[in-house]
CSV table of C-alpha atoms in Angstrom, one decimal:
chain,number,residue,atom,x,y,z
A,1,MET,CA,5.6,11.9,-28.7
A,2,HIS,CA,2.8,11.2,-25.5
A,3,VAL,CA,3.4,9.5,-22.3
A,4,LEU,CA,1.4,7.8,-20.6
A,5,PHE,CA,2.2,6.6,-16.4
A,6,VAL,CA,1.0,3.8,-15.4
A,7,TYR,CA,1.0,4.8,-11.3
A,8,ALA,CA,0.5,1.8,-8.6
A,9,HIS,CA,0.0,3.0,-5.3
A,10,PRO,CA,-2.5,3.8,-2.0
A,11,GLU,CA,-1.1,6.8,-0.6
A,12,PRO,CA,-1.0,10.0,-2.8
A,13,LYS,CA,2.1,11.3,-0.3
A,14,SER,CA,4.5,8.6,-0.4
A,15,PHE,CA,7.5,8.7,-2.3
A,16,THR,CA,6.7,6.4,-5.0
A,17,HIS,CA,4.0,9.1,-5.4
A,18,ALA,CA,6.9,12.2,-5.4
A,19,LEU,CA,9.1,10.3,-8.0
A,20,LEU,CA,5.4,10.3,-10.4
A,21,GLU,CA,5.7,13.7,-9.7
A,22,ARG,CA,9.3,14.3,-10.6
A,23,ALA,CA,8.9,12.5,-13.9
A,24,CYS,CA,5.7,15.0,-14.6
A,25,LYS,CA,8.1,18.3,-14.3
A,26,VAL,CA,10.3,16.5,-16.6
A,27,LEU,CA,7.8,16.0,-19.4
A,28,ASP,CA,6.9,19.9,-18.4
A,29,GLN,CA,10.1,21.3,-18.9
A,30,GLU,CA,10.6,19.6,-22.4
A,31,ASP,CA,7.1,19.8,-23.8
A,32,VAL,CA,6.3,16.3,-23.7
A,33,SER,CA,2.4,15.7,-23.1
A,34,PHE,CA,1.2,13.2,-20.7
A,35,GLU,CA,-1.6,11.2,-19.1
A,36,VAL,CA,-1.8,8.9,-15.7
A,37,THR,CA,-4.0,6.4,-14.6
A,38,ASP,CA,-3.5,6.4,-11.2
A,39,LEU,CA,-5.1,2.8,-10.3
A,40,TYR,CA,-5.9,3.7,-6.4
A,41,ALA,CA,-7.8,6.9,-7.3
A,42,GLN,CA,-9.4,5.7,-10.2
A,43,ASN,CA,-10.9,3.0,-7.2
A,44,PHE,CA,-9.5,0.4,-11.0
A,45,ASN,CA,-11.0,-3.3,-10.3
A,46,PRO,CA,-8.4,-5.6,-11.2
A,47,VAL,CA,-10.6,-8.7,-11.0
A,48,ALA,CA,-10.6,-10.2,-14.5
A,49,GLY,CA,-14.8,-11.5,-15.2
A,50,ARG,CA,-17.6,-11.1,-17.8
A,51,HIS,CA,-17.9,-7.8,-16.7
A,52,ASP,CA,-15.1,-7.1,-18.4
A,53,PHE,CA,-17.0,-7.0,-21.8
A,54,THR,CA,-21.2,-5.7,-22.7
A,55,SER,CA,-20.9,-9.2,-25.1
A,56,VAL,CA,-20.6,-12.7,-24.7
A,57,ALA,CA,-19.2,-15.3,-26.9
A,58,GLN,CA,-19.3,-18.6,-25.2
A,59,PRO,CA,-22.5,-18.2,-22.5
A,60,ASP,CA,-21.4,-20.9,-20.9
A,61,TYR,CA,-18.0,-21.8,-20.3
A,62,PHE,CA,-15.9,-18.6,-19.9
A,63,HIS,CA,-12.7,-18.6,-21.3
A,64,TYR,CA,-10.5,-15.2,-20.8
A,65,GLN,CA,-8.4,-14.7,-24.5
A,66,THR,CA,-11.6,-16.4,-26.1
A,67,GLU,CA,-13.4,-13.4,-25.1
A,68,GLN,CA,-11.1,-10.4,-25.1
A,69,LEU,CA,-10.9,-11.2,-28.5
A,70,HIS,CA,-14.6,-11.3,-29.3
A,71,ALA,CA,-14.6,-8.0,-27.6
A,72,ALA,CA,-11.9,-6.4,-29.3
A,73,GLN,CA,-13.8,-8.1,-32.6
A,74,HIS,CA,-17.0,-6.5,-31.3
A,75,GLY,CA,-15.6,-3.0,-29.7
A,76,THR,CA,-17.3,-4.6,-26.7
A,77,PHE,CA,-14.9,-4.1,-23.9
A,78,ALA,CA,-16.1,-2.5,-20.5
A,79,PRO,CA,-16.0,1.1,-20.5
A,80,ASP,CA,-12.9,1.3,-17.9
A,81,ILE,CA,-10.8,-1.2,-19.9
A,82,VAL,CA,-12.3,1.2,-23.1
A,83,ALA,CA,-11.0,4.0,-22.0
A,84,GLU,CA,-7.3,2.7,-20.5
A,85,GLN,CA,-7.2,1.5,-23.8
A,86,GLU,CA,-7.4,4.7,-25.9
A,87,LYS,CA,-4.6,6.0,-23.2
A,88,VAL,CA,-2.2,3.0,-24.1
A,89,ARG,CA,-2.8,3.6,-27.8
A,90,LYS,CA,-1.7,7.1,-27.8
A,91,ALA,CA,1.2,6.6,-25.9
A,92,ASP,CA,4.6,6.4,-27.7
A,93,ALA,CA,5.9,5.7,-24.6
A,94,MET,CA,4.7,3.3,-21.0
A,95,VAL,CA,5.6,4.6,-17.5
A,96,PHE,CA,5.1,2.4,-15.3
A,97,ILE,CA,6.0,3.8,-11.2
A,98,PHE,CA,5.1,0.9,-8.5
A,99,PRO,CA,6.4,-0.3,-5.1
A,100,LEU,CA,7.8,-3.6,-5.5
A,101,TRP,CA,5.6,-6.0,-3.4
A,102,GLY,CA,7.1,-9.5,-2.6
A,103,GLY,CA,9.1,-9.6,-5.8
A,104,GLY,CA,6.2,-8.5,-7.9
A,105,PHE,CA,3.0,-5.8,-8.9
A,106,PRO,CA,1.1,-4.3,-6.4
A,107,ALA,CA,-2.1,-6.5,-7.3
A,108,ILE,CA,-4.1,-3.7,-8.9
A,109,LEU,CA,-1.3,-3.1,-11.1
A,110,LYS,CA,-1.1,-6.7,-12.2
A,111,GLY,CA,-4.6,-6.0,-13.0
A,112,TRP,CA,-4.4,-3.6,-15.3
A,113,PHE,CA,-2.5,-5.6,-17.8
A,114,ASP,CA,-4.5,-8.6,-17.0
A,115,ARG,CA,-7.8,-6.9,-18.1
A,116,VAL,CA,-6.2,-3.4,-20.5
A,117,LEU,CA,-3.5,-5.1,-21.9
A,118,ALA,CA,-5.5,-7.8,-24.1
A,119,TYR,CA,-5.6,-10.5,-26.3
A,120,GLY,CA,-6.6,-9.2,-29.6
A,121,PHE,CA,-6.2,-5.1,-28.6
A,122,SER,CA,-2.3,-5.5,-27.1
A,123,TYR,CA,-0.9,-8.7,-29.0
A,124,VAL,CA,-2.2,-11.5,-31.6
A,125,ASP,CA,-1.2,-14.6,-32.8
A,126,GLY,CA,1.9,-14.1,-34.7
A,127,ALA,CA,2.8,-10.2,-33.6
A,128,ARG,CA,4.9,-11.3,-30.2
A,129,PHE,CA,8.5,-9.5,-29.2
A,130,GLU,CA,10.1,-8.8,-32.5
A,131,ARG,CA,7.2,-8.7,-34.2
A,132,GLY,CA,4.8,-7.3,-31.6
A,133,LEU,CA,2.4,-4.6,-31.8
A,134,PHE,CA,4.0,-2.1,-30.0
A,135,LYS,CA,6.7,-1.9,-32.2
A,136,GLY,CA,9.0,1.8,-32.2
A,137,ARG,CA,6.9,2.4,-28.4
A,138,ALA,CA,9.3,2.4,-25.4
A,139,ALA,CA,8.4,1.3,-21.7
A,140,MET,CA,10.0,1.8,-18.6
A,141,ALA,CA,9.5,1.3,-15.0
A,142,CYS,CA,10.3,3.4,-12.0
A,143,ILE,CA,10.5,1.1,-8.9
A,144,PRO,CA,11.0,2.4,-5.6
A,145,THR,CA,12.3,-1.2,-3.2
A,146,GLY,CA,12.3,-2.2,0.2
A,147,GLY,CA,15.9,-4.6,-0.2
A,148,THR,CA,19.1,-2.6,-0.5
A,149,ILE,CA,21.3,-2.8,-3.4
A,150,GLU,CA,23.0,-6.0,-2.3
A,151,ARG,CA,20.2,-8.1,-2.1
A,152,PHE,CA,19.1,-7.7,-5.3
A,153,SER,CA,22.2,-8.7,-6.7
A,154,PRO,CA,23.0,-11.5,-9.2
A,155,GLY,CA,23.7,-14.2,-6.6
A,156,SER,CA,22.3,-12.6,-3.5
A,157,THR,CA,19.3,-13.1,-1.1
A,158,TYR,CA,16.7,-12.4,-3.9
A,159,GLY,CA,18.6,-12.6,-7.2
A,160,SER,CA,19.5,-10.0,-9.7
A,161,ILE,CA,17.0,-7.2,-10.1
A,162,GLU,CA,16.9,-8.2,-13.8
A,163,GLN,CA,15.5,-11.9,-12.6
A,164,VAL,CA,13.3,-10.6,-10.7
A,165,LEU,CA,11.6,-8.2,-12.8
A,166,TRP,CA,12.0,-10.3,-16.0
A,167,PRO,CA,8.3,-11.9,-16.4
A,168,PHE,CA,7.4,-7.9,-16.4
A,169,THR,CA,10.0,-6.8,-18.4
A,170,HIS,CA,11.0,-9.6,-20.8
A,171,CYS,CA,7.4,-11.3,-21.1
A,172,LYS,CA,4.9,-8.8,-20.5
A,173,LEU,CA,6.4,-5.7,-22.2
A,174,GLY,CA,8.9,-6.9,-24.7
A,175,TYR,CA,6.5,-9.7,-25.0
A,176,LEU,CA,4.7,-6.4,-27.0
A,177,GLY,CA,7.4,-5.4,-28.8
A,178,LEU,CA,8.0,-2.5,-26.9
A,179,ASP,CA,11.7,-1.3,-26.3
A,180,VAL,CA,11.9,-1.7,-22.9
A,181,ALA,CA,14.5,0.6,-20.8
A,182,ALA,CA,16.8,-0.6,-18.3
A,183,PRO,CA,14.5,0.1,-15.0
A,184,TYR,CA,15.2,3.0,-12.5
A,185,ILE,CA,15.3,1.1,-9.3
A,186,ALA,CA,15.3,2.8,-6.1
A,187,TYR,CA,16.9,0.5,-3.3
A,188,ALA,CA,15.5,0.4,0.0
A,189,ALA,CA,14.4,3.8,-0.1
A,190,PRO,CA,12.7,3.9,3.4
A,191,ARG,CA,16.2,3.3,4.8
A,192,VAL,CA,17.6,5.6,3.0
A,193,GLY,CA,16.9,8.9,5.3
A,194,ASP,CA,14.9,12.3,3.6
A,195,GLU,CA,18.6,12.9,2.1
A,196,GLY,CA,18.9,9.5,0.7
A,197,ARG,CA,15.4,9.9,-0.9
A,198,THR,CA,16.2,13.7,-2.2
A,199,GLN,CA,19.4,11.9,-4.0
A,200,GLN,CA,17.5,9.3,-5.6
A,201,LEU,CA,14.2,11.7,-6.9
A,202,ALA,CA,16.9,13.6,-8.0
A,203,ASP,CA,18.8,10.8,-10.0
A,204,TRP,CA,15.5,9.7,-11.2
A,205,GLU,CA,15.0,12.9,-12.6
A,206,THR,CA,18.6,12.7,-14.4
A,207,TYR,CA,17.8,9.5,-15.5
A,208,PHE,CA,14.3,10.0,-17.1
A,209,GLY,CA,15.1,13.0,-18.1
A,210,ASP,CA,17.9,11.4,-20.9
A,211,PHE,CA,15.6,8.7,-21.5
A,212,ILE,CA,13.3,10.9,-22.5
A,213,ARG,CA,15.7,13.1,-24.4
A,214,ASP,CA,16.9,10.2,-26.5
A,215,ARG,CA,13.7,9.0,-27.3
A,216,LEU,CA,12.9,12.8,-28.6
A,217,ALA,CA,16.0,12.6,-30.7
A,218,ASN,CA,15.9,9.9,-32.0
A,219,HIS,CA,12.6,8.0,-32.5
A,220,PRO,CA,9.4,9.5,-34.3
A,221,ALA,CA,6.0,9.6,-32.6
A,222,LEU,CA,3.8,6.9,-33.8
A,223,PRO,CA,0.4,7.7,-34.8
A,224,PRO,CA,-1.9,5.9,-32.5
A,225,LEU,CA,-2.4,2.1,-31.8
A,226,ALA,CA,-4.3,1.0,-34.8
A,227,PRO,CA,-8.2,0.1,-33.1
A,228,PRO,CA,-8.8,-3.5,-31.8
A,229,ASP,CA,-11.1,-4.5,-34.7
A,230,THR,CA,-8.6,-3.8,-37.3
A,231,LEU,CA,-5.8,-6.1,-35.1
A,232,THR,CA,-7.9,-8.6,-35.5
A,233,SER,CA,-8.8,-8.7,-39.1
A,234,TRP,CA,-5.0,-8.2,-39.9
A,235,ASN,CA,-4.7,-11.8,-37.2
A,236,SER,CA,-8.1,-13.4,-39.1
A,237,LYS,CA,-5.9,-13.0,-42.4
A,238,THR,CA,-2.1,-14.4,-41.2
B,1,MET,CA,-1.4,-33.4,7.9
B,2,HIS,CA,-3.1,-30.6,6.4
B,3,VAL,CA,-3.1,-29.0,2.6
B,4,LEU,CA,-4.7,-25.4,1.8
B,5,PHE,CA,-5.2,-25.1,-1.9
B,6,VAL,CA,-5.6,-21.7,-3.0
B,7,TYR,CA,-7.0,-21.6,-6.4
B,8,ALA,CA,-7.5,-18.7,-9.1
B,9,HIS,CA,-9.9,-19.7,-12.1
B,10,PRO,CA,-12.8,-17.4,-13.1
B,11,GLU,CA,-14.2,-20.8,-14.8
B,12,PRO,CA,-15.6,-23.9,-12.4
B,13,LYS,CA,-15.5,-25.3,-15.5
B,14,SER,CA,-12.1,-25.1,-16.2
B,15,PHE,CA,-9.3,-27.1,-17.2
B,16,THR,CA,-7.6,-25.6,-14.3
B,17,HIS,CA,-10.5,-26.6,-11.9
B,18,ALA,CA,-10.2,-30.3,-13.2
B,19,LEU,CA,-6.6,-30.0,-12.1
B,20,LEU,CA,-8.1,-28.9,-8.1
B,21,GLU,CA,-10.5,-31.7,-8.5
B,22,ARG,CA,-7.9,-34.0,-9.2
B,23,ALA,CA,-5.9,-33.6,-6.2
B,24,CYS,CA,-8.3,-33.3,-3.6
B,25,LYS,CA,-8.9,-37.0,-5.0
B,26,VAL,CA,-5.9,-37.4,-4.0
B,27,LEU,CA,-5.6,-36.0,-1.0
B,28,ASP,CA,-9.2,-38.1,-0.1
B,29,GLN,CA,-7.4,-41.5,-1.1
B,30,GLU,CA,-4.9,-40.7,1.4
B,31,ASP,CA,-6.6,-39.6,4.2
B,32,VAL,CA,-5.1,-36.1,4.5
B,33,SER,CA,-7.2,-33.4,5.5
B,34,PHE,CA,-7.5,-30.1,3.1
B,35,GLU,CA,-9.6,-26.8,2.8
B,36,VAL,CA,-10.3,-24.5,-0.5
B,37,THR,CA,-9.7,-21.4,-0.6
B,38,ASP,CA,-11.4,-20.4,-4.1
B,39,LEU,CA,-10.7,-16.8,-4.6
B,40,TYR,CA,-13.6,-16.2,-7.9
B,41,ALA,CA,-16.0,-18.0,-5.9
B,42,GLN,CA,-15.3,-16.3,-2.5
B,43,ASN,CA,-15.4,-13.2,-5.0
B,44,PHE,CA,-12.0,-12.5,-3.1
B,45,ASN,CA,-11.6,-8.3,-3.1
B,46,PRO,CA,-7.3,-8.2,-4.3
B,47,VAL,CA,-6.7,-4.4,-3.9
B,48,ALA,CA,-4.8,-3.9,-0.9
B,49,GLY,CA,-6.3,-0.9,1.4
B,50,ARG,CA,-7.2,1.0,4.7
B,51,HIS,CA,-9.8,-1.5,4.3
B,52,ASP,CA,-7.8,-4.9,5.6
B,53,PHE,CA,-7.7,-3.3,8.7
B,54,THR,CA,-10.2,-2.7,12.0
B,55,SER,CA,-7.8,-0.1,13.3
B,56,VAL,CA,-5.4,2.4,12.2
B,57,ALA,CA,-2.2,3.0,12.7
B,58,GLN,CA,-1.1,6.3,11.4
B,59,PRO,CA,-4.0,8.0,9.8
B,60,ASP,CA,-2.4,10.8,7.7
B,61,TYR,CA,0.0,8.3,5.9
B,62,PHE,CA,-1.0,5.0,4.5
B,63,HIS,CA,2.2,3.3,5.0
B,64,TYR,CA,0.8,-0.5,4.1
B,65,GLN,CA,3.8,-2.5,6.5
B,66,THR,CA,3.3,-0.3,9.2
B,67,GLU,CA,-0.9,-1.4,9.4
B,68,GLN,CA,0.1,-4.4,8.8
B,69,LEU,CA,2.3,-5.1,11.5
B,70,HIS,CA,0.0,-2.6,13.9
B,71,ALA,CA,-2.9,-5.4,12.7
B,72,ALA,CA,-0.9,-8.4,13.6
B,73,GLN,CA,-0.2,-6.8,17.0
B,74,HIS,CA,-3.5,-5.9,17.8
B,75,GLY,CA,-5.5,-8.7,16.2
B,76,THR,CA,-7.1,-6.1,13.8
B,77,PHE,CA,-7.2,-7.8,10.9
B,78,ALA,CA,-10.5,-7.5,8.5
B,79,PRO,CA,-12.3,-10.6,8.4
B,80,ASP,CA,-11.3,-11.4,4.8
B,81,ILE,CA,-8.1,-11.4,5.9
B,82,VAL,CA,-8.2,-13.1,9.2
B,83,ALA,CA,-10.3,-16.4,7.0
B,84,GLU,CA,-7.6,-16.3,4.8
B,85,GLN,CA,-4.8,-16.4,8.2
B,86,GLU,CA,-6.6,-19.0,9.9
B,87,LYS,CA,-5.9,-21.5,7.3
B,88,VAL,CA,-3.0,-20.5,6.6
B,89,ARG,CA,-1.9,-21.1,9.3
B,90,LYS,CA,-3.5,-24.2,9.6
B,91,ALA,CA,-1.7,-25.9,6.5
B,92,ASP,CA,1.2,-28.2,6.1
B,93,ALA,CA,1.4,-26.9,2.5
B,94,MET,CA,-0.1,-24.9,0.5
B,95,VAL,CA,-0.6,-25.7,-2.8
B,96,PHE,CA,-1.3,-23.4,-5.4
B,97,ILE,CA,-3.5,-23.7,-8.7
B,98,PHE,CA,-3.8,-21.1,-11.4
B,99,PRO,CA,-3.3,-20.4,-15.3
B,100,LEU,CA,0.3,-18.3,-16.2
B,101,TRP,CA,-0.7,-14.8,-17.6
B,102,GLY,CA,1.0,-12.6,-18.8
B,103,GLY,CA,3.9,-14.4,-17.1
B,104,GLY,CA,2.1,-14.3,-13.7
B,105,PHE,CA,-0.1,-14.3,-11.2
B,106,PRO,CA,-4.0,-13.8,-11.9
B,107,ALA,CA,-4.5,-10.1,-9.9
B,108,ILE,CA,-6.6,-11.5,-7.7
B,109,LEU,CA,-4.2,-14.4,-6.6
B,110,LYS,CA,-1.5,-11.5,-6.1
B,111,GLY,CA,-4.0,-10.4,-4.0
B,112,TRP,CA,-3.9,-12.7,-2.0
B,113,PHE,CA,-0.2,-12.7,-1.5
B,114,ASP,CA,0.0,-9.3,-0.8
B,115,ARG,CA,-3.0,-8.7,1.6
B,116,VAL,CA,-3.6,-11.8,3.8
B,117,LEU,CA,0.4,-13.1,3.9
B,118,ALA,CA,1.2,-9.7,5.8
B,119,TYR,CA,4.2,-8.4,7.8
B,120,GLY,CA,4.0,-9.5,11.1
B,121,PHE,CA,1.4,-12.5,10.0
B,122,SER,CA,3.5,-14.0,7.6
B,123,TYR,CA,7.3,-12.4,8.2
B,124,VAL,CA,9.1,-10.0,10.5
B,125,ASP,CA,12.5,-8.7,10.1
B,126,GLY,CA,15.3,-11.3,10.8
B,127,ALA,CA,13.3,-14.1,9.7
B,128,ARG,CA,12.9,-14.8,5.9
B,129,PHE,CA,14.4,-17.6,3.7
B,130,GLU,CA,16.4,-20.4,6.1
B,131,ARG,CA,15.2,-18.6,9.4
B,132,GLY,CA,11.6,-18.1,7.6
B,133,LEU,CA,8.5,-18.4,10.1
B,134,PHE,CA,7.2,-21.8,7.2
B,135,LYS,CA,10.4,-23.2,7.9
B,136,GLY,CA,9.2,-27.5,8.5
B,137,ARG,CA,6.3,-26.1,5.7
B,138,ALA,CA,5.7,-27.2,1.9
B,139,ALA,CA,4.8,-25.3,-0.8
B,140,MET,CA,4.0,-26.3,-4.5
B,141,ALA,CA,2.3,-24.7,-7.4
B,142,CYS,CA,0.6,-26.5,-10.5
B,143,ILE,CA,0.3,-24.1,-13.7
B,144,PRO,CA,-1.3,-24.9,-17.0
B,145,THR,CA,0.5,-22.4,-19.1
B,146,GLY,CA,-0.7,-21.7,-23.2
B,147,GLY,CA,3.4,-21.5,-24.0
B,148,THR,CA,4.6,-24.8,-25.2
B,149,ILE,CA,7.0,-26.3,-23.0
B,150,GLU,CA,9.7,-25.3,-26.0
B,151,ARG,CA,9.0,-21.7,-25.2
B,152,PHE,CA,9.7,-22.1,-21.9
B,153,SER,CA,13.2,-23.9,-22.4
B,154,PRO,CA,16.6,-21.9,-21.0
B,155,GLY,CA,17.2,-19.3,-24.1
B,156,SER,CA,14.2,-19.4,-25.9
B,157,THR,CA,11.6,-17.3,-26.7
B,158,TYR,CA,9.7,-16.7,-22.4
B,159,GLY,CA,13.0,-18.0,-20.5
B,160,SER,CA,13.2,-21.1,-18.9
B,161,ILE,CA,10.1,-21.6,-16.3
B,162,GLU,CA,12.2,-21.8,-13.6
B,163,GLN,CA,13.4,-17.8,-14.7
B,164,VAL,CA,9.8,-16.8,-15.0
B,165,LEU,CA,8.7,-18.8,-11.6
B,166,TRP,CA,11.4,-17.0,-10.0
B,167,PRO,CA,9.3,-14.4,-8.3
B,168,PHE,CA,7.2,-16.4,-7.0
B,169,THR,CA,8.9,-19.8,-6.1
B,170,HIS,CA,12.3,-17.6,-4.8
B,171,CYS,CA,10.7,-14.1,-3.5
B,172,LYS,CA,7.7,-15.1,-2.5
B,173,LEU,CA,7.4,-18.3,-1.0
B,174,GLY,CA,11.1,-19.6,-0.9
B,175,TYR,CA,11.2,-15.9,1.5
B,176,LEU,CA,8.4,-17.1,3.9
B,177,GLY,CA,10.4,-20.0,4.8
B,178,LEU,CA,8.4,-22.8,3.0
B,179,ASP,CA,10.1,-25.9,1.2
B,180,VAL,CA,9.5,-25.1,-2.6
B,181,ALA,CA,9.0,-28.5,-4.5
B,182,ALA,CA,9.4,-28.0,-7.8
B,183,PRO,CA,6.3,-26.6,-9.9
B,184,TYR,CA,3.6,-29.1,-12.2
B,185,ILE,CA,3.4,-27.4,-15.3
B,186,ALA,CA,0.4,-28.6,-17.5
B,187,TYR,CA,2.5,-26.4,-20.9
B,188,ALA,CA,0.0,-25.6,-23.5
B,189,ALA,CA,-2.9,-27.1,-21.8
B,190,PRO,CA,-5.2,-25.2,-24.5
B,191,ARG,CA,-3.4,-26.9,-27.5
B,192,VAL,CA,-2.6,-30.1,-26.3
B,193,GLY,CA,-6.1,-31.6,-27.4
B,194,ASP,CA,-8.7,-34.1,-24.8
B,195,GLU,CA,-6.5,-36.6,-24.7
B,196,GLY,CA,-3.4,-34.7,-24.3
B,197,ARG,CA,-5.2,-32.7,-21.1
B,198,THR,CA,-6.4,-36.8,-19.6
B,199,GLN,CA,-2.5,-36.8,-19.5
B,200,GLN,CA,-1.7,-34.3,-18.0
B,201,LEU,CA,-4.6,-34.6,-15.1
B,202,ALA,CA,-3.1,-38.1,-15.0
B,203,ASP,CA,0.6,-37.2,-14.0
B,204,TRP,CA,-0.4,-34.4,-12.3
B,205,GLU,CA,-2.1,-37.0,-10.1
B,206,THR,CA,0.9,-39.4,-10.4
B,207,TYR,CA,3.1,-36.1,-9.6
B,208,PHE,CA,0.9,-34.9,-6.6
B,209,GLY,CA,0.5,-37.8,-5.0
B,210,ASP,CA,4.3,-38.8,-5.2
B,211,PHE,CA,4.4,-35.3,-3.5
B,212,ILE,CA,1.6,-36.0,-0.7
B,213,ARG,CA,3.2,-39.4,-0.2
B,214,ASP,CA,6.7,-38.2,1.0
B,215,ARG,CA,5.7,-35.3,2.9
B,216,LEU,CA,3.4,-37.7,5.1
B,217,ALA,CA,6.7,-40.6,5.1
B,218,ASN,CA,9.6,-37.5,5.6
B,219,HIS,CA,7.8,-34.8,7.4
B,220,PRO,CA,6.7,-34.9,10.7
B,221,ALA,CA,2.9,-32.2,10.7
B,222,LEU,CA,3.5,-29.0,12.9
B,223,PRO,CA,1.6,-27.3,14.7
B,224,PRO,CA,-0.5,-24.5,13.8
B,225,LEU,CA,1.5,-21.4,12.5
B,226,ALA,CA,1.9,-18.6,15.4
B,227,PRO,CA,-0.5,-16.4,15.8
B,228,PRO,CA,0.2,-12.8,14.8
B,229,ASP,CA,0.6,-11.1,18.0
B,230,THR,CA,2.4,-13.8,19.0
B,231,LEU,CA,4.8,-13.8,15.9
B,232,THR,CA,5.2,-10.0,16.6
B,233,SER,CA,6.1,-10.3,20.1
B,234,TRP,CA,9.1,-12.8,19.0
B,235,ASN,CA,10.2,-9.6,16.5
B,236,SER,CA,10.4,-6.7,19.2
B,237,LYS,CA,12.9,-9.0,21.0
B,238,THR,CA,15.5,-9.2,18.3
């Protein structure tokens, strides 16, 4: 079993980083291998564009998915995308650790989804949700929020946390065929004091440990996701 | 009355751009002034970081909202953010035109929200939703999707479009106190053919025209939003 963390926070001394460190500790204890994508440390560029590709399918009109499919078929994604896709391919579980900003991802993480989980690589026509290419793999999120749990309750200020995260958990993770575990939310992390955050770290350690031990016990490790050219050949036959 | 378009698409010949052009035509006909933020054309950087500020509140620990508030109080946002905030301040209505990518914004647009609509500028403690600083101003989105209207129906593949857009329309636009108009969705734009897209442009023109004429008739134009330092002085007294 192999885990990929995708982590987005600009401050290495942040509580969000402490959540990442705690999860890494759990994996060390369980002897599970992992990699970390640290988007800020990598200076990841989240803007989709022609720089995503070393090839050009349509020189006169830039249609993103057309270029993504072409790159998947010809092995012509830019090096920064290839490096991330290689990490994704090996992962039995992906764990996303980021603060909720304005009800969603920091832009740097949204761009990782846009650019890395490309058409032709992570999904193709006819292979979505229950037929998604990531079937048998898992995803989980660990998210500190500014708002309290009351504000993320059904019918409350922001709507339920499930409602706020729906485009991410369902339209993106579920879409790929991933088993989407319930996220761990560190509610109101900036407001709960050092003792509160210490407790949140302990709760997250327990929660994540249970998740990992369940995956180890009940879900076989998988071979790497098929490389893009295989996927798109398969796709072209359907 | 003054309108700000915030537009995010990498291809100037795209259908999404045609939607922007059509809306500009409507405003010309109604003699309403407007500006366009063209994020790709401006090469907008969506990544939040220390480069957002010409000041430093906490040198040893980067907490984004703390730096945003400090910059609002001292007039020390970076020039690219100031330029956008000046456009936002003048707008009686903001219109967001972008394709739905993976259930959400293109990252370049998410970053505009993260960086431009900063704490201390667009919201402060105690001034959210019905007490939001943008009260009396309006927002609308115009969004082409890949998926059909059936897939965005309640209980269907992606969930209802309202459900998918909730973090944007409620947690972000509603949060600021904006009157959030129902979005115009150009469903399955890549799949409906030239004739279908011609019809969508006509439908959008009608829809947007009705929105603008209603705003002109029923909502007085407002003075520019108070500059950041005023807001945060106000905030510090509450």
